[in-house]
Coordinates of C-alpha atoms and ligand atoms in Angstrom, one line a residue:
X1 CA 21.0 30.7 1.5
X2 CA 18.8 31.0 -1.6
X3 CA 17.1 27.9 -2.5
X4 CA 15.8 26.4 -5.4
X5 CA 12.9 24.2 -4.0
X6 CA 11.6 24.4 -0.7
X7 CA 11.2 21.4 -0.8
X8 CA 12.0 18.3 -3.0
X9 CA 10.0 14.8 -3.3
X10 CA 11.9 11.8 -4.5
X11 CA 9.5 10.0 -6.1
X12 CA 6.4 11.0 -7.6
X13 CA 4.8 7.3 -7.0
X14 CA 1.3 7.4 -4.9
X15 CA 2.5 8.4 -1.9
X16 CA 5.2 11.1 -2.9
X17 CA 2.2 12.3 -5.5
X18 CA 0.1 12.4 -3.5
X19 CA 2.2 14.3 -0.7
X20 CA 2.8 17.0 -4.0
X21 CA -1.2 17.4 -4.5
X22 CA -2.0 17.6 -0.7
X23 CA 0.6 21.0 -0.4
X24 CA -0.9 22.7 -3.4
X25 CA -2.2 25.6 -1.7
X26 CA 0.8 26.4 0.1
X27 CA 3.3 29.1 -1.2
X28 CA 6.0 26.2 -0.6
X29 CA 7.8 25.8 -4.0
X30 CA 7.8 21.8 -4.5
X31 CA 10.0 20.0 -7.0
X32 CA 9.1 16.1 -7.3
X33 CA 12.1 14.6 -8.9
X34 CA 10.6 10.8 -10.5
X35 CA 12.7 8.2 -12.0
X36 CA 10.2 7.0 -14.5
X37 CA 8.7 8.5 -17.8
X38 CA 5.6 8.7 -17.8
X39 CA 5.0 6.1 -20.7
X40 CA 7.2 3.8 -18.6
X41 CA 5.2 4.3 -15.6
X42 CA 2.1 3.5 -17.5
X43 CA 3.9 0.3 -18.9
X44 CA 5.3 -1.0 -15.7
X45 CA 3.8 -4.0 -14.4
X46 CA 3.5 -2.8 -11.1
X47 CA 0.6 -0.6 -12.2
X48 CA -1.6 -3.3 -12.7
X49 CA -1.5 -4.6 -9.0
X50 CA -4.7 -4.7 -7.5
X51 CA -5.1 -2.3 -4.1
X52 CA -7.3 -2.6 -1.2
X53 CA -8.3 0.7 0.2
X54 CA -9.5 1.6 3.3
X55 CA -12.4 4.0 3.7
X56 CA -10.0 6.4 5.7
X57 CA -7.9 6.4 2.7
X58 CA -11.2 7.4 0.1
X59 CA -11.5 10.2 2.4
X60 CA -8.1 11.4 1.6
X61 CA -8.5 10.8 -1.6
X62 CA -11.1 12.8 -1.9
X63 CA -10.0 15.6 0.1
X64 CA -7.4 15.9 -2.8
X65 CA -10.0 15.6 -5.3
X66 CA -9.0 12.9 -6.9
X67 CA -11.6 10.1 -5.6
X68 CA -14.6 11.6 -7.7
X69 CA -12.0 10.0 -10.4
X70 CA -11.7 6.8 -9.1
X71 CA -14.5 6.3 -7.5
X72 CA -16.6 5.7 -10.6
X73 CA -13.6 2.7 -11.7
X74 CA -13.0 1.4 -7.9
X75 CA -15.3 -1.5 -6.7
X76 CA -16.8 -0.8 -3.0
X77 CA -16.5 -3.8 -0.9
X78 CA -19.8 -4.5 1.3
X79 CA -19.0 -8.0 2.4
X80 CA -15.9 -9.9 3.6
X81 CA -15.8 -13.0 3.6
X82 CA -13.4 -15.2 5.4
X83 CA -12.7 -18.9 5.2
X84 CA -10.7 -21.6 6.4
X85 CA -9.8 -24.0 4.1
X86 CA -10.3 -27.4 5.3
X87 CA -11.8 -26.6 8.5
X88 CA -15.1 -25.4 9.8
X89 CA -14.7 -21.0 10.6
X90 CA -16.1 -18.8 8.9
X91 CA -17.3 -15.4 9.7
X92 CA -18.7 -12.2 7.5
X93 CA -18.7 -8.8 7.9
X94 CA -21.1 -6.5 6.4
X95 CA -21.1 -2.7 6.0
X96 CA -24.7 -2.1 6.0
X97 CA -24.4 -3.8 10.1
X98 CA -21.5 -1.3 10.4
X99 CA -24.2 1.5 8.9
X100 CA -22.0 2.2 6.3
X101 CA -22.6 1.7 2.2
X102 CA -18.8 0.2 1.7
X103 CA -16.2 -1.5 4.0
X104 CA -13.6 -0.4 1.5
X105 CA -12.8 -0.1 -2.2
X106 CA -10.5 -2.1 -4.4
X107 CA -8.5 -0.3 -7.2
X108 CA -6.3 -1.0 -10.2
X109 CA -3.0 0.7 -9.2
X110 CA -3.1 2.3 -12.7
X111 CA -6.2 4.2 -11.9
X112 CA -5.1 5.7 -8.9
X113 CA -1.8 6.9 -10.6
X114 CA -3.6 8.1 -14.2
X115 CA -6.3 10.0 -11.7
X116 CA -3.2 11.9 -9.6
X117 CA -1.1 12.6 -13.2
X118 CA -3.8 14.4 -14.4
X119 CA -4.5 16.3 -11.3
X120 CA -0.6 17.0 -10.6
X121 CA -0.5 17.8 -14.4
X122 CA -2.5 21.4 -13.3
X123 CA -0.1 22.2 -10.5
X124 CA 2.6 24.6 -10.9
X125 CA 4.8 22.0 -9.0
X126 CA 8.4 21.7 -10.4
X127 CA 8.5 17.9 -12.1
X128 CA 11.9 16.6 -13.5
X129 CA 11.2 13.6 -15.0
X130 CA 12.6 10.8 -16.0
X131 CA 15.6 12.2 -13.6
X132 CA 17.0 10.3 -10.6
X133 CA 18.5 11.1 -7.2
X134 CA 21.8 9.7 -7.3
X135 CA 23.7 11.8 -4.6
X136 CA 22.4 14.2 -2.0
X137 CA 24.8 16.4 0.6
X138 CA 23.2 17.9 3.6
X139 CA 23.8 21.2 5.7
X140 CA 22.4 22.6 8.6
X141 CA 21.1 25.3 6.3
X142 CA 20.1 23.3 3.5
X143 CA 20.5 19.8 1.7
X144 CA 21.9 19.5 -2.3
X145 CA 20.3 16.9 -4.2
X146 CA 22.2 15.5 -7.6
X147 CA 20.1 14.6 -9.9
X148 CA 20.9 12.4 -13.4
X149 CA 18.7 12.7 -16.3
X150 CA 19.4 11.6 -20.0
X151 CA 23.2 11.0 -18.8
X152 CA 24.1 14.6 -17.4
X153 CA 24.0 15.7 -13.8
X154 CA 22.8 18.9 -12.0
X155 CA 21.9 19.6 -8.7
X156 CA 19.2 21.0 -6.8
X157 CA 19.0 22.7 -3.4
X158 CA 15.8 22.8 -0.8
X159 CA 15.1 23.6 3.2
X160 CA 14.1 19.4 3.3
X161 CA 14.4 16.3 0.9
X162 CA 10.8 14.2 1.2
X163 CA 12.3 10.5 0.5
X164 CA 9.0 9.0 -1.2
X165 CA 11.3 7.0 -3.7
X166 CA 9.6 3.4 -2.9
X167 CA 11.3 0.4 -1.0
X168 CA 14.7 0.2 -2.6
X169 CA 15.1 4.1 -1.2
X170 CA 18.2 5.4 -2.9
X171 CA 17.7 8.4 -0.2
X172 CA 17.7 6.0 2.7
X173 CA 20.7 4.3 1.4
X174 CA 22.4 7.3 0.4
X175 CA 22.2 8.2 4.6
X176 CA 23.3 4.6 5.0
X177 CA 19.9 4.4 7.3
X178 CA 19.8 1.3 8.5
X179 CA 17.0 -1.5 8.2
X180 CA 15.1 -4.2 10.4
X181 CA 14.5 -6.7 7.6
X182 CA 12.3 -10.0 8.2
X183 CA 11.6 -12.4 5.3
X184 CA 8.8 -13.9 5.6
X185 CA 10.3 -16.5 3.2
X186 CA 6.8 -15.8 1.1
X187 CA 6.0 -14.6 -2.3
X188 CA 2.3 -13.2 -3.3
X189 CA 0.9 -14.3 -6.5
X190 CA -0.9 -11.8 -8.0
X191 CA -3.2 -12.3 -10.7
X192 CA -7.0 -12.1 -12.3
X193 CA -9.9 -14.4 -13.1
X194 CA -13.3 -14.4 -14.5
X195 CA -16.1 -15.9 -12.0
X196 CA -19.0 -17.5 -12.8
X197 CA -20.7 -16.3 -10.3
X198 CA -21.4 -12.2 -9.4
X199 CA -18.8 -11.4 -6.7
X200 CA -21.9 -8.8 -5.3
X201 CA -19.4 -6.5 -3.8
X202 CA -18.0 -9.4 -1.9
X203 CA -14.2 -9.8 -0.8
X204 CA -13.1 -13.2 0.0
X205 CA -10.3 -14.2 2.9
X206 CA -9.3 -18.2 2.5
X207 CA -6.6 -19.3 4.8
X208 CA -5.1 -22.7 3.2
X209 CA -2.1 -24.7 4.2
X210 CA 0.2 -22.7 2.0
X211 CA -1.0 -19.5 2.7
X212 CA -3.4 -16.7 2.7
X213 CA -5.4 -16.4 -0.2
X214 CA -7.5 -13.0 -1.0
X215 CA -9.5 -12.8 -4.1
X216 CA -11.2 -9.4 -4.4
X217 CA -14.0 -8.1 -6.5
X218 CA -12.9 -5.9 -9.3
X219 CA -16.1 -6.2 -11.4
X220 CA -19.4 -7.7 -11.2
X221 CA -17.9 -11.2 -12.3
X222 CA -14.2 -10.7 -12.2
X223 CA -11.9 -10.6 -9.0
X224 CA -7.9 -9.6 -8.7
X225 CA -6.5 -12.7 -6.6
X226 CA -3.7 -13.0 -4.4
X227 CA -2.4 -15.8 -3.4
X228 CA 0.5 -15.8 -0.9
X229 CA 3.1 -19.1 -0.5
X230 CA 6.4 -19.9 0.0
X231 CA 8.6 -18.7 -2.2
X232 CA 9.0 -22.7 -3.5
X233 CA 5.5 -23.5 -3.3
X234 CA 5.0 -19.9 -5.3
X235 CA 7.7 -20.4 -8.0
X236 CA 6.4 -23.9 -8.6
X237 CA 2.3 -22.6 -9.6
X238 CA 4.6 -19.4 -11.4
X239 CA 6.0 -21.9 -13.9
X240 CA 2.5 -24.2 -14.3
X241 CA 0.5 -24.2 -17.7
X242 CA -2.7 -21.8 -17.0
X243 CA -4.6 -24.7 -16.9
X244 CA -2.3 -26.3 -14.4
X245 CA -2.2 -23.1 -12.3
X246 CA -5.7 -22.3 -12.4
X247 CA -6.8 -26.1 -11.2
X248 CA -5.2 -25.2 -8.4
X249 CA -6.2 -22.3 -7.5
X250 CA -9.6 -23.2 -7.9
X251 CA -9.0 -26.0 -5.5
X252 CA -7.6 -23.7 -2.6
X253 CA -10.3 -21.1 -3.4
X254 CA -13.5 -24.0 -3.7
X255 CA -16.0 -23.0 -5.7
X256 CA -18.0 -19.9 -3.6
X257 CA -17.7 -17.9 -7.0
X258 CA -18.5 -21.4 -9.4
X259 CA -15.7 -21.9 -11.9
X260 CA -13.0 -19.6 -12.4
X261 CA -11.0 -18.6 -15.8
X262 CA -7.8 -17.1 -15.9
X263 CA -7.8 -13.1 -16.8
X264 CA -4.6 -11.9 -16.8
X265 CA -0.5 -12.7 -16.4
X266 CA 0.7 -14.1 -13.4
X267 CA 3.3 -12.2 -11.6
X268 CA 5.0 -12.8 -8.0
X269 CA 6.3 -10.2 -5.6
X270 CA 8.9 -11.7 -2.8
X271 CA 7.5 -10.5 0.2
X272 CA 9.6 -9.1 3.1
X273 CA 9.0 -6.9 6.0
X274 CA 11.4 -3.9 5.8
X275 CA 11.3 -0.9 8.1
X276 CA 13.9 2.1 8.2
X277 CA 15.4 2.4 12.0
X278 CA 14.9 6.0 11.6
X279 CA 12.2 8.1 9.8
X280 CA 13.8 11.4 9.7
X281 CA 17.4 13.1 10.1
X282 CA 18.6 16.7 9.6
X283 CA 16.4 17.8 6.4
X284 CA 15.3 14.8 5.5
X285 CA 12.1 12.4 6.4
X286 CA 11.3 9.3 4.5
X287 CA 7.5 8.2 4.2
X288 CA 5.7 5.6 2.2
X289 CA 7.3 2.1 1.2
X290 CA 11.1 4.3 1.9
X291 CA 9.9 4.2 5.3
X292 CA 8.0 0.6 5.5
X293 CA 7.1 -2.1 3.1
X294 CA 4.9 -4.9 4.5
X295 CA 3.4 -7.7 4.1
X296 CA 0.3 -7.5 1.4
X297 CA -1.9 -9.9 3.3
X298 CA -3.3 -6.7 5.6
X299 CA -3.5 -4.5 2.1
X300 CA -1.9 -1.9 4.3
X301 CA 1.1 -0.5 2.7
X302 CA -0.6 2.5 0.6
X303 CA -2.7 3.4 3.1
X304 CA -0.4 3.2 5.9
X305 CA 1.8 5.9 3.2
X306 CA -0.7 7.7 2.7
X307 CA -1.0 9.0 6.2
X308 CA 2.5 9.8 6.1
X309 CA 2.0 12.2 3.6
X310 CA -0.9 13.3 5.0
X311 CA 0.2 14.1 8.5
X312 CA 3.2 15.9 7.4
X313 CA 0.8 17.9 4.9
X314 CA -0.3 19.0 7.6
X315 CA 2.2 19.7 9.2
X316 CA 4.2 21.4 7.2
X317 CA 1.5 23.2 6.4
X318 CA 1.2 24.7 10.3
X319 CA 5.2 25.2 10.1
X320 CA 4.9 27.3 7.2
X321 CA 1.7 29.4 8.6
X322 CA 4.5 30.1 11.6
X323 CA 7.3 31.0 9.5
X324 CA 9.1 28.1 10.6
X325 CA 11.7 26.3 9.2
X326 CA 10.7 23.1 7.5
X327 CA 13.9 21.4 7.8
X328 CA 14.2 21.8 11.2
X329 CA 15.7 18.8 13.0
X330 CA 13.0 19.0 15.7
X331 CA 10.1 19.8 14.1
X332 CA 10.8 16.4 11.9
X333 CA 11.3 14.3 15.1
X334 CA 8.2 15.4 16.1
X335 CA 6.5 13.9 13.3
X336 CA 8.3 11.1 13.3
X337 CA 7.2 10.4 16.7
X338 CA 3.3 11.1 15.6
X339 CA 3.5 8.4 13.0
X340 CA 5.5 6.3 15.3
X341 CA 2.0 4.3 17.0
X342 CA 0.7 4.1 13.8
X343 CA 3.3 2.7 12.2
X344 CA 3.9 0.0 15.1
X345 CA 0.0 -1.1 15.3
X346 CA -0.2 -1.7 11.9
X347 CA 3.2 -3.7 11.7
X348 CA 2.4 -6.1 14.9
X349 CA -1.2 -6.7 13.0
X350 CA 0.1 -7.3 9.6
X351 CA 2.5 -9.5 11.4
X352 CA 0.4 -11.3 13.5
X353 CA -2.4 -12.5 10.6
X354 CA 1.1 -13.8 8.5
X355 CA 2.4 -15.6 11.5
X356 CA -1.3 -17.2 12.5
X357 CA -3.1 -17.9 9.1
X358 CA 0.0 -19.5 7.8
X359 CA 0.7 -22.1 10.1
X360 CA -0.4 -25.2 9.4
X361 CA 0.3 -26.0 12.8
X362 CA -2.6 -28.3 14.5
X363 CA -3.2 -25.7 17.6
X364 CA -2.6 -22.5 15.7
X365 CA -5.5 -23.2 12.9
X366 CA -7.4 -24.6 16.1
X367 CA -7.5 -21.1 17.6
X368 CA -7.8 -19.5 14.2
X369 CA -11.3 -21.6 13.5
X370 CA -12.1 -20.8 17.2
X371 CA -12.0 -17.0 16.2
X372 CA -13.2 -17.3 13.2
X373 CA -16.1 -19.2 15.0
X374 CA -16.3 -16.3 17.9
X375 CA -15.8 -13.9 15.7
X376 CA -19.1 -14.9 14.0
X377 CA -21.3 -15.0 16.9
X378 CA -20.1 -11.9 19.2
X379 CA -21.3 -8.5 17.1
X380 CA -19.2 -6.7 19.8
X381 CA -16.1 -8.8 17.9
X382 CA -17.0 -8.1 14.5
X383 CA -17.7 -4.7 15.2
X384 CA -13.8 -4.7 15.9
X385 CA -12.9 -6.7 13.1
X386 CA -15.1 -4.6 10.4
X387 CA -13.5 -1.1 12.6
X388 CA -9.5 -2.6 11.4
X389 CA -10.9 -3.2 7.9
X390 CA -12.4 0.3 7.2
X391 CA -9.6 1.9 8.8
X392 CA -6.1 0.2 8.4
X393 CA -6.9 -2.1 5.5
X394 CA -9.8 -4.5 3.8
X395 CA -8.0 -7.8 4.1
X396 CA -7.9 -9.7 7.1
Ligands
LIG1 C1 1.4 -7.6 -4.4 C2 1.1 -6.3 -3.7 C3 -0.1 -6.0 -3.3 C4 -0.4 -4.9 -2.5 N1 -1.7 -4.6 -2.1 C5 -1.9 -3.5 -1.4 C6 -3.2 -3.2 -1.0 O1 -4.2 -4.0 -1.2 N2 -3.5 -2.1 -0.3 C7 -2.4 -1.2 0.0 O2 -2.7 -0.2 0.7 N3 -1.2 -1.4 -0.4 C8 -0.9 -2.6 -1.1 N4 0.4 -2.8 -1.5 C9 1.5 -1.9 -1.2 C10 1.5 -0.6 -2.1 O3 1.6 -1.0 -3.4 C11 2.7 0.2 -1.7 O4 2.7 0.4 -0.3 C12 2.7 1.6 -2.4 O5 2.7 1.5 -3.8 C13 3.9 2.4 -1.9 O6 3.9 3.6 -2.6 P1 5.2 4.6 -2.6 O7 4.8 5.8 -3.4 O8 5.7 4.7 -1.2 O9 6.3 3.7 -3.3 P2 6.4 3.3 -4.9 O10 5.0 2.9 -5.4 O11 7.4 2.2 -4.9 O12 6.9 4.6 -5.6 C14 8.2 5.0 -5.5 C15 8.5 5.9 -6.7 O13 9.8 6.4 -6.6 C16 10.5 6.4 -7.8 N5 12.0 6.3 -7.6 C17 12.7 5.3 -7.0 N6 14.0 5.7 -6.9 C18 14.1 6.9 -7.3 C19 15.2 7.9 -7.4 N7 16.4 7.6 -7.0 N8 15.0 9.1 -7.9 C20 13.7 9.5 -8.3 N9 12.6 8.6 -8.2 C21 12.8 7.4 -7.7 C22 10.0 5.1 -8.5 O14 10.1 5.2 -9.9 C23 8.5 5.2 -8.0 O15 7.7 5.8 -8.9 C24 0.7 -4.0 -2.2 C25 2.0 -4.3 -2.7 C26 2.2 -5.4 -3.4 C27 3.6 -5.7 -3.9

């Protein structure tokens, strides 16, 4: 069968952009098929969230060469600080006791996307854009992807479909792939404010009543906050004056940064725990949010996608050295299975901090102050604590 792509990526967001950049020097032919113009891309909202990156995930980055980018426009995070509101715990973590000059980085979405455009832009990938998946039939020998753009439709075949196409996955529902869905009844405020004190590199964890609240440094005296509550409580402080809203928020936060101002828009994502039951079937593999979305309060979710994409890099990579079939049913179980511990640990720990820092619940923020207490005495513990933050995530 003659193909027209090896392989195709449905969605060129960061993780199915980044997947496109990591294969460049493979004689795979690669078509990334992406919903959204690029001036809509630069307009949407969702670029301006705020992201947490792990230092595992700068060395990624970098490896694609696209860090020495955003490097220069990400903020390194040296300190964490996390709080209890209302009670006693406390506990920091500092990367120069870890021997290491940053704990993480925190980036504008935007930055990130702009700084993998431009290196995509280079590539001789195949890019339809604005054009989206809308039907996709699969073989044993190959898999046909219809794609809509401007109102007609054409198709596309390849050896294996990459589903990278975010959390509402027209791929996985196209395969009527099932998913384990938990609401965590919770929506995260996200939003910006001017300090009046220097944030010195400093990330800030404050578990109150309602909820987790982060505020992390994005310039010497300005911090992206997010604040996650019930969806009530949340939709309530959505529709308050900015005076109103920011009161408040200085109240939960207190005042280790003096007085805040408000910086930007509010907005509110719904939060929800969503995982696919299966990661791969015949020629096709989901990774990134297609495959998980979790909980923000970890600021996991990109770099959890980003090692999808960059395990099977790699692996496809090796498969392709071998004259092996990428689409192979077996070969994609096996990665599944490789991501499959990953995955899990980083799922029961994002779960576990939403289910303990948000109870209000007399023994639970006992045992939470206890940690945070324990946590701040043993170096053995907080040797732990600062290894999950540079690895799977900054906040705790
Ligand atoms: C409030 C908030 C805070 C967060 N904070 C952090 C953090 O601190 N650290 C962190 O690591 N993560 C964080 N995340 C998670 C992170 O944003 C996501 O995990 C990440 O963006 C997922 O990338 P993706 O490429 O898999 O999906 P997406 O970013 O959703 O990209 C999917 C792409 O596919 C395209 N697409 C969709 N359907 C189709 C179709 N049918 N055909 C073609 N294209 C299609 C879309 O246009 C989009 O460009 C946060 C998320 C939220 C909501």
């Amino acid at each position: 069968m003659n193909y027209d792509y090896d392989f195709l990526i449905v969605g060129g967001g960061l993780v199915g952009g980044s997947l496109a950049l990591a294969l460049r020097d493979t004689p795979l032919r690669i078509g990334v098929v992406e919903a959204l113009s690029e001036a809509e891309r630069r307009a949407s909202p969702a670029s301006g969230r705020t992201l947490a990156l792990s230092r595992g995930t700068a060395q990624i980055l970098e490896g694609l060469g696209v860090w020495q980018e955003v490097a220069p426009k990400a903020m390194a995070i040296r300190h964490i600080h996390v709080s209890d509101r209302g009670h006693f715990g406390k506990t920091r973590l500092h990367a120069s006791d870890q021997g290491v000059d940053a704990l993480g980085y925190v980036a504008v979405a935007r930055v990130l996307e702009d700084a993998l455009e431009r290196a995509l832009e280079g590539l001789a990938t195949a890019r339809f854009r604005p054009a989206r998946v809308i039907g996709l039939k699969g073989g044993r020998d190959g898999i046909c992807a219809t794609l809509r753009r401007n109102g007609e439709d054409f198709h596309l075949t390849a050896r294996l479909v990459v589903a990278a196409d975010g959390g509402n996955s027209t791929v996985r529902n196209l395969l009527d792939i099932e998913q384990d869905v938990r609401d965590y009844g919770q929506t995260a405020i996200v939003t910006e404010v001017r300090t009046e004190r220097e944030t010195n590199f400093t990330a800030y964890e404050r578990f109150t009543e309602s909820g987790p609240l982060a505020f992390l440094p994005l310039e010497r005296k300005k911090c992206a906050v997010v604040w996650t509550l019930k969806h009530e409580a949340a939709d309530e402080l959505l529709a308050q004056s900015e005076a109103e809203f920011t009161a408040n928020l200085q109240a939960a936060f207190g005042y280790w940064l003096g007085r805040i101002k408000p910086d930007s828009s509010r907005q509110g994502f719904p939060l929800k725990l969503i995982r696919a039951e299966r990661m791969a079937e015949e020629r096709v593999v989901l990774i990134g949010n297609a495959m998980h979305q979790i909980h923000p309060v970890a600021g996991q979710g990109f770099n959890l996608g980003l090692r999808d994409a960059a395990l099977l890099a790699e692996r496809l990579f090796v498969q392709t050295a071998f004259g092996e079939d990428i689409g192979d049913r077996s070969f994609l179980a096996r990665y599944a299975e490789a991501r499959h511990s990953d995955l899990g640990r980083v799922v029961r720990f994002t779960d576990s901090l939403v289910h303990i820092f948000s109870s209000g619940f007399p023994p639970l923020a006992l045992a939470r102050n206890l940690a945070l207490i324990a946590l701040d005495r043993f170096p053995a513990a907080k040797r732990l604590l600062a290894h999950h933050a540079m690895g799977y995530g900054i906040r705790l």
